[in-house]
Every structure is written in C-alpha cells, then in structure tokens.
Short mmCIF file of N, CA and C in Angstrom, two decimals:
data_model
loop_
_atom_site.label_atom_id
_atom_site.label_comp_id
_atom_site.label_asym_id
_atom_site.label_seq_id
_atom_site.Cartn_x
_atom_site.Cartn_y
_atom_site.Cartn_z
N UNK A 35 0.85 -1.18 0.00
CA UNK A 35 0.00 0.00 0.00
C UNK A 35 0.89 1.24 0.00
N UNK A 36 0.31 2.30 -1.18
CA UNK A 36 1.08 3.30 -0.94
C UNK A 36 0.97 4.23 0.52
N UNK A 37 1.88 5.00 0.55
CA UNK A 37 1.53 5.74 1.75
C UNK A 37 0.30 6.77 1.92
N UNK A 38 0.11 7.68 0.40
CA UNK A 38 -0.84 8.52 0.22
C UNK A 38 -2.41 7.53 0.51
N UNK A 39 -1.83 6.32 -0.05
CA UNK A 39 -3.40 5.56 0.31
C UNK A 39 -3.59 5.21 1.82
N UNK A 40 -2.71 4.94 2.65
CA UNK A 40 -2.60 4.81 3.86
C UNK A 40 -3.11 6.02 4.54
N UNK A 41 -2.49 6.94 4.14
CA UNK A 41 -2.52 8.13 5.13
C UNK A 41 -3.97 8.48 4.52
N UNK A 42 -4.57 8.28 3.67
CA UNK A 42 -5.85 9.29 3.36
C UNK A 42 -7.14 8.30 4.30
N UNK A 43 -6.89 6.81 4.32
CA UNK A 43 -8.16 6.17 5.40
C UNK A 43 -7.81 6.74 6.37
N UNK A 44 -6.78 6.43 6.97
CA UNK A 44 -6.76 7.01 8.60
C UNK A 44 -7.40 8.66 8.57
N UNK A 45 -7.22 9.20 7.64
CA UNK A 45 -7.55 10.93 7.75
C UNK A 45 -8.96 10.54 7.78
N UNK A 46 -9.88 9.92 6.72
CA UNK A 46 -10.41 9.59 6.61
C UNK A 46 -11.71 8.77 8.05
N UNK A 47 -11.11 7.93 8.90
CA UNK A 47 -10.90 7.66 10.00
C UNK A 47 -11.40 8.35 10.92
N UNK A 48 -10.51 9.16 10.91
CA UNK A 48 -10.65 10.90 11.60
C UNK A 48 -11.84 11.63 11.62
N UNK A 49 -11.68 12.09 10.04
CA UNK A 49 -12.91 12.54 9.63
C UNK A 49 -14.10 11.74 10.22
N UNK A 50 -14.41 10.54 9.93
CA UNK A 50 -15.92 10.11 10.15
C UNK A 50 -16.23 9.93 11.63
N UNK A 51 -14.75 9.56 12.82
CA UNK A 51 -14.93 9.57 13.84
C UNK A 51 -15.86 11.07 14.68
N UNK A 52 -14.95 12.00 13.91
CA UNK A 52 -15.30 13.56 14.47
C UNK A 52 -16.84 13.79 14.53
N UNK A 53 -16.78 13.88 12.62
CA UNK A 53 -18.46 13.85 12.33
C UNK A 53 -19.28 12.97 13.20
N UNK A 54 -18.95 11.77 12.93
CA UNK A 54 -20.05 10.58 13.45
C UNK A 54 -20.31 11.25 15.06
N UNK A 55 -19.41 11.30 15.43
CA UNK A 55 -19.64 11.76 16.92
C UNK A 55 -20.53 13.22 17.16
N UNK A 56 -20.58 14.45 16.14
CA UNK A 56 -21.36 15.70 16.06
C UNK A 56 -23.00 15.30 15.51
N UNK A 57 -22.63 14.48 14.97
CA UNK A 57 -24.09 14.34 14.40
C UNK A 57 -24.77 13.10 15.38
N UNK A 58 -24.32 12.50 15.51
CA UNK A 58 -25.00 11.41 16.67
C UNK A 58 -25.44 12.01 18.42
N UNK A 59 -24.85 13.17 18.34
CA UNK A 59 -24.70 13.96 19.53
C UNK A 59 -25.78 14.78 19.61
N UNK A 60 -25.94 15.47 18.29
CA UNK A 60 -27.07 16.20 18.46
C UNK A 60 -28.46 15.48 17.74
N UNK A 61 -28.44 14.52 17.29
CA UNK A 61 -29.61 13.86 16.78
C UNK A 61 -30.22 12.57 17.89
N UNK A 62 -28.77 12.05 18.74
CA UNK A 62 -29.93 11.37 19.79
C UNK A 62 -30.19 11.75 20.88
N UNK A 63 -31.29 11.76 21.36
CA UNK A 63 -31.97 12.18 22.56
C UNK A 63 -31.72 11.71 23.62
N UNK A 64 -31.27 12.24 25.00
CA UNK A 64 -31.22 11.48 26.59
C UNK A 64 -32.32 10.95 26.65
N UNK A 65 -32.53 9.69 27.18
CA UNK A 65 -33.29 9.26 28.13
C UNK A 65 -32.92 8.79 29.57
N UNK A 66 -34.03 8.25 30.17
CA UNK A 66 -33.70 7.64 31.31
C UNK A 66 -32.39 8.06 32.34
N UNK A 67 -31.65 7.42 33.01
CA UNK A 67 -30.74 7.32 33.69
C UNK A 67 -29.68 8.46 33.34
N UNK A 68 -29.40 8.53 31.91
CA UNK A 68 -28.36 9.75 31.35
C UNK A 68 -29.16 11.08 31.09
N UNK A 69 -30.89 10.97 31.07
CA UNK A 69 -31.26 12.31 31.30
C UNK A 69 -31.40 12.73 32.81
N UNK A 70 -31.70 12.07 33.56
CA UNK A 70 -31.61 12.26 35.32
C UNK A 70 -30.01 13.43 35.40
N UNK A 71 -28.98 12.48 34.70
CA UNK A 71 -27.56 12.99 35.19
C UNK A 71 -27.55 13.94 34.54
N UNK A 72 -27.87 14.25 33.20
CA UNK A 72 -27.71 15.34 32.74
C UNK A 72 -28.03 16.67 33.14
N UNK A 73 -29.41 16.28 33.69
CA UNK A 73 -30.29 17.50 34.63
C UNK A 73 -29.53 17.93 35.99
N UNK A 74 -29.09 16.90 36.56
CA UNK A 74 -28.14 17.21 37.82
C UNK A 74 -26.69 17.97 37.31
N UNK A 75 -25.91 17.40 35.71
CA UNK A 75 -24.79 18.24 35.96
C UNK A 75 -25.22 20.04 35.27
N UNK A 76 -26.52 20.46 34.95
CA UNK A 76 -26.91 21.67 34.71
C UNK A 76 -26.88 22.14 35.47
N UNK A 77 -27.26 22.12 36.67
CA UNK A 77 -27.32 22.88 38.26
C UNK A 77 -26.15 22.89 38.67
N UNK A 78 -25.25 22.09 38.79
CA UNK A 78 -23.40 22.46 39.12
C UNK A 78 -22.96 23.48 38.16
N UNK A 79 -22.54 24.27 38.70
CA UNK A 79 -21.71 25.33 38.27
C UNK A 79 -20.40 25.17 38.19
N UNK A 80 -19.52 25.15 37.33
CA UNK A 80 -17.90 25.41 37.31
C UNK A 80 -17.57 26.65 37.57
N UNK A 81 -16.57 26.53 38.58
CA UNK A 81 -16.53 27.84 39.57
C UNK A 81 -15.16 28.65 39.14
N UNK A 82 -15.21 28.72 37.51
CA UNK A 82 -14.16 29.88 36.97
C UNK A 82 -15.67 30.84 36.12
N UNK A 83 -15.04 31.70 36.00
CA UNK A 83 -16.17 32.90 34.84
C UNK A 83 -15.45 32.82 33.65
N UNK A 84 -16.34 32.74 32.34
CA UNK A 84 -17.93 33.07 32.84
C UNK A 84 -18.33 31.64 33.41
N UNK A 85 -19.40 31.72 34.21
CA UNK A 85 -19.69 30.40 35.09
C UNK A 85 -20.79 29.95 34.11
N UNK A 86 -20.30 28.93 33.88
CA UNK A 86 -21.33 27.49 32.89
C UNK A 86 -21.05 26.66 33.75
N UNK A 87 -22.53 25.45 33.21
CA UNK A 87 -22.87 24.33 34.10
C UNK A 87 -21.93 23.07 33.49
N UNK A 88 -21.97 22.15 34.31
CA UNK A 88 -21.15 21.11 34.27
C UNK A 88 -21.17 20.36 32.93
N UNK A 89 -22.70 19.98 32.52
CA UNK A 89 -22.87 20.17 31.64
C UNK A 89 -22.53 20.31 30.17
N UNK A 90 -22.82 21.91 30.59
CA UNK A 90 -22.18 22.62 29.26
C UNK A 90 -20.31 22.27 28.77
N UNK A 91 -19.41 22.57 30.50
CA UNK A 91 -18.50 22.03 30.06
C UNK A 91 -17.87 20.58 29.32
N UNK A 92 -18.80 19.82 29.55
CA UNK A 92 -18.64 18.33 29.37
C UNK A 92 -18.58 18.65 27.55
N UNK A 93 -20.06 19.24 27.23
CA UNK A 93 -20.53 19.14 26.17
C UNK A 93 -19.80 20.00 25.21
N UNK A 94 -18.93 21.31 25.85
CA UNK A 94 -18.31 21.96 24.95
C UNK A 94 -16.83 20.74 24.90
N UNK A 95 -16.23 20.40 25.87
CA UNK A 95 -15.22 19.34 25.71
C UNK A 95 -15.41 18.78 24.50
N UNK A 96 -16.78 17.88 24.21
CA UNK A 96 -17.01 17.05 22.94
C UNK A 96 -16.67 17.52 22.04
N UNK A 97 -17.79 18.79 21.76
CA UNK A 97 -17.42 19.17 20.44
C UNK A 97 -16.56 20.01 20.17
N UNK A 98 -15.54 20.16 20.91
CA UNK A 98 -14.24 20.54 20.66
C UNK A 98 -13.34 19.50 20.15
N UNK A 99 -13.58 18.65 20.85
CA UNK A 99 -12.43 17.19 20.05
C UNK A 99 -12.97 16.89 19.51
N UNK A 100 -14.74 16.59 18.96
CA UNK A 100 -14.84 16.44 17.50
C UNK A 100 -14.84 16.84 16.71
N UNK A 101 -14.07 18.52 16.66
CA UNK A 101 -14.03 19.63 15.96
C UNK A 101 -12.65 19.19 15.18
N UNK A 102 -11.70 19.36 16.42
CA UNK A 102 -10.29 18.77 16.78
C UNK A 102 -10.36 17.34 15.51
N UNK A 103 -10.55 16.07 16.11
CA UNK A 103 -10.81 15.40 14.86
C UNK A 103 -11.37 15.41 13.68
N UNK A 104 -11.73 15.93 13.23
CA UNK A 104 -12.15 16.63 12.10
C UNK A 104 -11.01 17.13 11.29
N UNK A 105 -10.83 18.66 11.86
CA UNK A 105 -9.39 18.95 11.64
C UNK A 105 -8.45 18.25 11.20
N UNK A 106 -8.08 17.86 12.06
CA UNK A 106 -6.62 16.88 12.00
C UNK A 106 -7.02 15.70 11.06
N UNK A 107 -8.04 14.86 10.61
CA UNK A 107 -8.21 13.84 9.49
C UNK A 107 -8.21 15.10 8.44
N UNK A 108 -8.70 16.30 8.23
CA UNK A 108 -8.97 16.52 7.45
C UNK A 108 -7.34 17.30 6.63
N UNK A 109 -6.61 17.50 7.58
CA UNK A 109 -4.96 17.93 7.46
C UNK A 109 -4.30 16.79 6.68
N UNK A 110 -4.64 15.50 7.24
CA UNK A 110 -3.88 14.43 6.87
C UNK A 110 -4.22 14.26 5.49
N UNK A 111 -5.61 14.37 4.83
CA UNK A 111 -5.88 14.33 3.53
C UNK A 111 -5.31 15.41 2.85
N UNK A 112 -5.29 16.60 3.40
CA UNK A 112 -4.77 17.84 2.76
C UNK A 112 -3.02 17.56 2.31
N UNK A 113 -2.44 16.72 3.00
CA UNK A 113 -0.68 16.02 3.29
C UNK A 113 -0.86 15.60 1.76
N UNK A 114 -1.44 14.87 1.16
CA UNK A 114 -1.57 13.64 -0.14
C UNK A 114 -2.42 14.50 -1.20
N UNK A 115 -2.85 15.35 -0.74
CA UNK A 115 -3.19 16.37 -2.16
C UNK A 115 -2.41 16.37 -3.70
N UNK A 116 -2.75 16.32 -4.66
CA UNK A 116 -1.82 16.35 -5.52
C UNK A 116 -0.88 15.41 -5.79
N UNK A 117 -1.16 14.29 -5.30
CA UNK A 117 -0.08 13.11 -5.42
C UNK A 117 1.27 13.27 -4.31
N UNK A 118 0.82 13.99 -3.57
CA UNK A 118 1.94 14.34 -2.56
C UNK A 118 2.30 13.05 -1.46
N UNK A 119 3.38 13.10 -1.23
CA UNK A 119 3.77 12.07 -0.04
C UNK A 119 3.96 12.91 1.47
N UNK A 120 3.54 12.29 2.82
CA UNK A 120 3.59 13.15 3.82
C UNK A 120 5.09 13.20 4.35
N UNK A 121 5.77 14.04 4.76
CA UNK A 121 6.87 13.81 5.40
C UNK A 121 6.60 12.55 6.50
N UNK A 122 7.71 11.55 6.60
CA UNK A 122 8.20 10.57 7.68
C UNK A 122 7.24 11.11 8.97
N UNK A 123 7.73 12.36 9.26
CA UNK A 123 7.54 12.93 10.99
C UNK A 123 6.28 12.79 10.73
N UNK A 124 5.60 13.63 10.12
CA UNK A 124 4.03 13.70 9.76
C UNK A 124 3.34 12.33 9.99
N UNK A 125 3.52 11.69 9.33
CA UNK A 125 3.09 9.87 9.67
C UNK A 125 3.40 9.65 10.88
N UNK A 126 4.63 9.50 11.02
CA UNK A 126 4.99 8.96 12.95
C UNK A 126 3.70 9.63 13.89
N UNK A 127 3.81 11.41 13.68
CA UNK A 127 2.79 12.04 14.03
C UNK A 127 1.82 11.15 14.41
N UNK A 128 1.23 11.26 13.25
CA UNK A 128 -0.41 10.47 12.84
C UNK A 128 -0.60 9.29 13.50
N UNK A 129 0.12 8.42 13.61
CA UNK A 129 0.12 7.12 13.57
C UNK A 129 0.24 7.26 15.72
N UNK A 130 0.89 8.16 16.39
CA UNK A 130 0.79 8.58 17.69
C UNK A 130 -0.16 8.80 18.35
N UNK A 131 -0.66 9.86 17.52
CA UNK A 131 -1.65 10.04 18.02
C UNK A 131 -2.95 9.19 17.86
N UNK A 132 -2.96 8.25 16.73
CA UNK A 132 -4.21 8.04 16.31
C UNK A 132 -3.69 6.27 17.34
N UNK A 133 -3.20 6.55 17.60
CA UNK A 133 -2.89 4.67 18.74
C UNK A 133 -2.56 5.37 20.36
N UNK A 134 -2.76 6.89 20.72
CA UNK A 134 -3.45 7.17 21.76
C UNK A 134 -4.86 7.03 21.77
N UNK A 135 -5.21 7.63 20.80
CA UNK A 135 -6.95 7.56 20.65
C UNK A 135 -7.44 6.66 20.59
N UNK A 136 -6.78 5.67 20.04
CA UNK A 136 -7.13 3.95 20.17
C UNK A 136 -7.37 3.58 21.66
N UNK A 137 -6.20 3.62 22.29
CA UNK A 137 -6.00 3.50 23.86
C UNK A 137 -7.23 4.20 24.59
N UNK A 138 -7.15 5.02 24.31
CA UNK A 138 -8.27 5.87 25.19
C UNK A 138 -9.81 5.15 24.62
N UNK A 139 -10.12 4.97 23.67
CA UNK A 139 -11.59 4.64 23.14
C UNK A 139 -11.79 3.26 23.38
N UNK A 140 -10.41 2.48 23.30
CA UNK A 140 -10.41 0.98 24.33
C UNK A 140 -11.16 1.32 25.85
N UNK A 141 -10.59 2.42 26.72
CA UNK A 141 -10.86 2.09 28.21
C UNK A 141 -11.91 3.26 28.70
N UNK A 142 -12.46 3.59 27.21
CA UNK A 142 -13.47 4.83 27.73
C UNK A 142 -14.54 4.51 26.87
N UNK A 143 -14.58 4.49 25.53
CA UNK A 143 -15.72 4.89 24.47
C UNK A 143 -16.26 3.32 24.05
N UNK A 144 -17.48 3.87 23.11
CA UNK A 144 -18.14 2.27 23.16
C UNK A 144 -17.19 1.70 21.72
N UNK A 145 -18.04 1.04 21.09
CA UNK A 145 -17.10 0.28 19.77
C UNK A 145 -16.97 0.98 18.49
N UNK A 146 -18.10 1.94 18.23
CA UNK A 146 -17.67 3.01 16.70
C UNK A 146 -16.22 3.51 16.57
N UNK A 147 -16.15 4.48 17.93
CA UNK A 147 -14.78 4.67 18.03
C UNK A 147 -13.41 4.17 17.82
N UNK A 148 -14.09 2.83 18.81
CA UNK A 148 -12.30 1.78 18.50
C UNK A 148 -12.36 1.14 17.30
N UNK A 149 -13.19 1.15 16.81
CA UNK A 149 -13.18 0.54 15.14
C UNK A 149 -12.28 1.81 14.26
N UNK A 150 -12.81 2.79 14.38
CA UNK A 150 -12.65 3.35 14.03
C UNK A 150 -10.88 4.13 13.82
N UNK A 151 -10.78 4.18 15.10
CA UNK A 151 -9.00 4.20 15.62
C UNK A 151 -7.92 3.45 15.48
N UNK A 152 -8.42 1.85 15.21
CA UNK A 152 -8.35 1.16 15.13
C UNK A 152 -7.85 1.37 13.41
N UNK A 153 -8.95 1.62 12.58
CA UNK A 153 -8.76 1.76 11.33
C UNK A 153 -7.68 2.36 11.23
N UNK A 154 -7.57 3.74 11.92
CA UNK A 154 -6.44 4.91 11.54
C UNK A 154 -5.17 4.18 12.08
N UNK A 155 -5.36 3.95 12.88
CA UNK A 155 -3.80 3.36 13.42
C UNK A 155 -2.93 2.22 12.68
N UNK A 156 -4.23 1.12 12.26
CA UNK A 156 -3.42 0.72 10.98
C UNK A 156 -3.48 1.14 9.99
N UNK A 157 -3.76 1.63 9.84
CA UNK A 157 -3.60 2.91 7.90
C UNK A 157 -2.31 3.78 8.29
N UNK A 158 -2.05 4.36 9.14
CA UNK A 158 -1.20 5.40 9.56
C UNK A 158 0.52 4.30 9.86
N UNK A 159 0.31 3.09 10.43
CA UNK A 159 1.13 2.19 10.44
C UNK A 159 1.63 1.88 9.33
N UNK A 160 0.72 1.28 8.31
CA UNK A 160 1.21 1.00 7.29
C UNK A 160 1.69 2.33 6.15
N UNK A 161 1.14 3.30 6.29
CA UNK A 161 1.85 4.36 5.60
C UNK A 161 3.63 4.71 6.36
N UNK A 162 3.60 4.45 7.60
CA UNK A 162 4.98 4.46 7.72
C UNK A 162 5.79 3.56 7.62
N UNK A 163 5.67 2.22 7.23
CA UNK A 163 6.19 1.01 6.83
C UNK A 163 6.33 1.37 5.24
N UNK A 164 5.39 2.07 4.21
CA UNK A 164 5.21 2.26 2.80
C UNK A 164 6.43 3.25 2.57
N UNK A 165 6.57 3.76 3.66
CA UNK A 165 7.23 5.60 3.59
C UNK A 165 8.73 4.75 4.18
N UNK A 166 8.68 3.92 4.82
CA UNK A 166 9.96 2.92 4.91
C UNK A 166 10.89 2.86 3.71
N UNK A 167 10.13 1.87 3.32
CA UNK A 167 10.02 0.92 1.67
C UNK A 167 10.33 2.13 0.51
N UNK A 168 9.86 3.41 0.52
CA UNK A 168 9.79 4.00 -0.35
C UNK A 168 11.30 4.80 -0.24
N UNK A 169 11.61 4.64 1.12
CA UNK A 169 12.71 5.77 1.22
C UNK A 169 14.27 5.10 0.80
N UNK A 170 13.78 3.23 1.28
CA UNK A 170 14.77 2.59 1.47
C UNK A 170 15.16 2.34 -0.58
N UNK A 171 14.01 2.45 -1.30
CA UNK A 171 14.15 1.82 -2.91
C UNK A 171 14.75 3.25 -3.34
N UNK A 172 14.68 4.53 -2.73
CA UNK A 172 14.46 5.79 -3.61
C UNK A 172 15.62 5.98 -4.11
N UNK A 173 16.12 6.20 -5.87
CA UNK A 173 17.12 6.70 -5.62
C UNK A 173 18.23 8.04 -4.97
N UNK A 174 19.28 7.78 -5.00
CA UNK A 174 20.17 8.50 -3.87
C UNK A 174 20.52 9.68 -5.06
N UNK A 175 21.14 10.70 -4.23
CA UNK A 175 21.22 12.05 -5.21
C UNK A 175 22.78 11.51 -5.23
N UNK A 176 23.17 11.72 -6.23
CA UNK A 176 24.67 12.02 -6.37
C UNK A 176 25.57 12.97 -5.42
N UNK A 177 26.81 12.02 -5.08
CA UNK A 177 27.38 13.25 -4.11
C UNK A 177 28.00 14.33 -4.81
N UNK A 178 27.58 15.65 -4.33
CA UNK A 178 28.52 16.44 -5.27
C UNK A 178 29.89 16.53 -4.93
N UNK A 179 30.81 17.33 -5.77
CA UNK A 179 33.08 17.28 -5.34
C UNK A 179 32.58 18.65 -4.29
N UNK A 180 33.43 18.02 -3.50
CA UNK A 180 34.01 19.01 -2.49
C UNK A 180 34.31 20.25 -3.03
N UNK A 181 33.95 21.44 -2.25
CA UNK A 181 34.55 23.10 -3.18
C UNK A 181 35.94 23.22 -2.41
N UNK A 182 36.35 23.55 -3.79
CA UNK A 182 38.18 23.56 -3.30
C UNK A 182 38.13 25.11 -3.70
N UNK A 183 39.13 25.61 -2.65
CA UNK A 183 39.68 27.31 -2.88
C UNK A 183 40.24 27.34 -4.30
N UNK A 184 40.25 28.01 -4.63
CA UNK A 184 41.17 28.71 -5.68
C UNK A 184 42.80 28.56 -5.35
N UNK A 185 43.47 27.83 -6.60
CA UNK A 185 44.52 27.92 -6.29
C UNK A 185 45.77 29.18 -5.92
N UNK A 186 46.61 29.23 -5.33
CA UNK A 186 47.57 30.14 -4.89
C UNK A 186 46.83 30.85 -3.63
N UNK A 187 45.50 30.69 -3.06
CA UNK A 187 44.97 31.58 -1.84
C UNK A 187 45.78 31.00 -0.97
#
C-alpha cells in the first residue's frame, strides 16, 4: 500500500470519527438514567467565569475534540493532495496520536470509536512502513566534489 493511500483512510478515519460523533450527539436524545444525570450536571456550576454548568462544560469538551478530529483527518488528507507524499515525521505524528486515541476509546468509548481508531492506526502504520520501503528503494542524489579554494589563496 502506498503511503498517500494509507494516510488518506486514517484521515479519513478521523474525519468520520469527528463527524459521526457531532451528528449522533445532536440527533440522539437522553433518556432515562443519562437524562436524570444530565439534569443534575446543569445545576453544578464550574466555579471559573464566565460560570457554565457542568454540563455545558462536558458538552463543549465534545465538540471541541470532534471539531479537533475533524481537523486533524482533514490535514492528513490535505498532506496527499496532488499526489503528494507526507513527510516521515508527519506519519509517525499520525500514527501517535491516532494509537493514543485507540488507547483511550479501548478504556473509555463504546465500539464506533475503536473501530474506528483502530482503522487509523493501521492505515497510519502502514503508511509508515510504505514511507519505509519507499525511502529505502528511492534513488540517492549524487554526491557532489568538495569546493576547493582557488589555487595560490
């Protein structure tokens, strides 16, 4: 697999994690047990200004990192634009972060997520194994001659 194809699922990845999570957020409704809690963290106040409810902070958290993911899948596609290859670091990058997010959606989130991270982390893996392979076949530039002074200086 090339790397541009690697790196564009995991962006990809990204992308649908972010979205999936904004649109599932505001299209399903609390019930039961998680609307009880929800109603209780409205009445707590976070005690910096401006003062919002617990709540709200939770909920601005979300859609900040699914803003955040968004972003960042949507960078990684922007990397492979044009037939472009991402720099090495860029991948390592990717591939870091997106096997924290794995970790975390293992011991926190339900299964969309870790499928999902899951995806990126091996797409982002294998683009740095491709970006390996590619660096190790590429040919080498010629060395240029040493600059010599001018004779008699």
């Amino acid at each position: 697999m090339r790397v541009q194809t690697a790196t564009r699922i995991g962006g990809w990845a990204f992308v649908l994690t972010g979205a999936g999570h904004l649109i599932l957020d505001t299209l399903l409704p609390s019930t039961g047990d998680l609307l009880v809690l929800e109603r209780q963290m409205a009445r707590v106040l976070f005690p910096m200004a401006p003062s919002h409810s617990m709540a709200d902070l939770l909920e601005g958290f979300s859609v900040t990192m699914s803003l955040l993911l968004i972003g960042q899948g949507l960078s990684a596609l922007l990397m492979t634009r044009h037939r472009a290859t991402p720099e090495r670091q860029q991948v390592v990058l990717l591939l870091a972060l997106s096997l924290t997010l794995l970790v975390t959606a293992v011991l926190l989130l339900p299964a969309p997520p870790i499928v999902l991270m899951a995806v990126a982390t091996v797409a982002f893996a294998l683009a740095l194994s491709a970006s390996r392979r590619e660096q190790a076949t590429a040919p080498r530039p010629a060395p240029q001659p040493a600059h010599r002074a001018p004779a008699g200086s």
